[in-house]
C-alpha angles and dihedrals in degrees: 000000000000117000122183118185117185116177104356125081115257118209103212094177090054091047090053092045091052104033106013098088091054095042125099109145134085113304127200119173125178125178128183094193128058130339139305116233134180109196129221111281095021118123129197118189116189142144090248136348130212116177122180126180108187102174108137098196114113110269092017135096091060127150115204121182117190095150132054130285109191123187095159120149121253115271108240098159092110094047127089115242086237091061109104089224089059095063093038093055125099103229102175119081116249128236126262119200123177118184117180118180088207095035145281126260125191103196127217090268094038119119131186108190124184103153134144127211089204133229128303121284086249094058122081095203117110118225125213134207121235127259126250119210124184120182153113136251097227144056118265119237133190090246094047111019125194114212137182106208127192107188121213106272095028116128136212110184120186099152127147099220103198107093127202136027119272142202113226118202119224125188127213140151124253103242092215100047104017089231118145114252126199115206127180124222120202118229123186119226115279 
């Protein structure tokens, strides 16, 4: 979903309270008026999240995250690669980007999570976690500073959780003899 809000205030916390539990796609929200806030205890799970607060008034255009934004990939490590849910899953973590014209604050209870559990031990693909970007679209001045604040206790998690390299067996038939051949494919850790 892409929401652009020009001159009216947009209540991000109310949006998440009402629509967040049912949401799972890509989310991009841009507001030209006010701030964007995710309150303590609120959770937003999405494929990717882009939040932009463009208000240029002093003390406005702030993004404050005290809840959790989670764009982690689906955990398929317990599924067989032949399971239809395995191939339908999104294993890689999604990106989180927060741009506040007045600054970005990740509060003490704030969490940005873009992890991946990786693929099955029987799959040679390598999964990757998402990226987290925090920033502003303007230059900070002494009179009107722009800050990116990470409070004590806040968390940014972009881990790939599957440790260790692995050899994945693949079976095929020799075209000349018809004999079964086992080959091993090397996969780096996720």
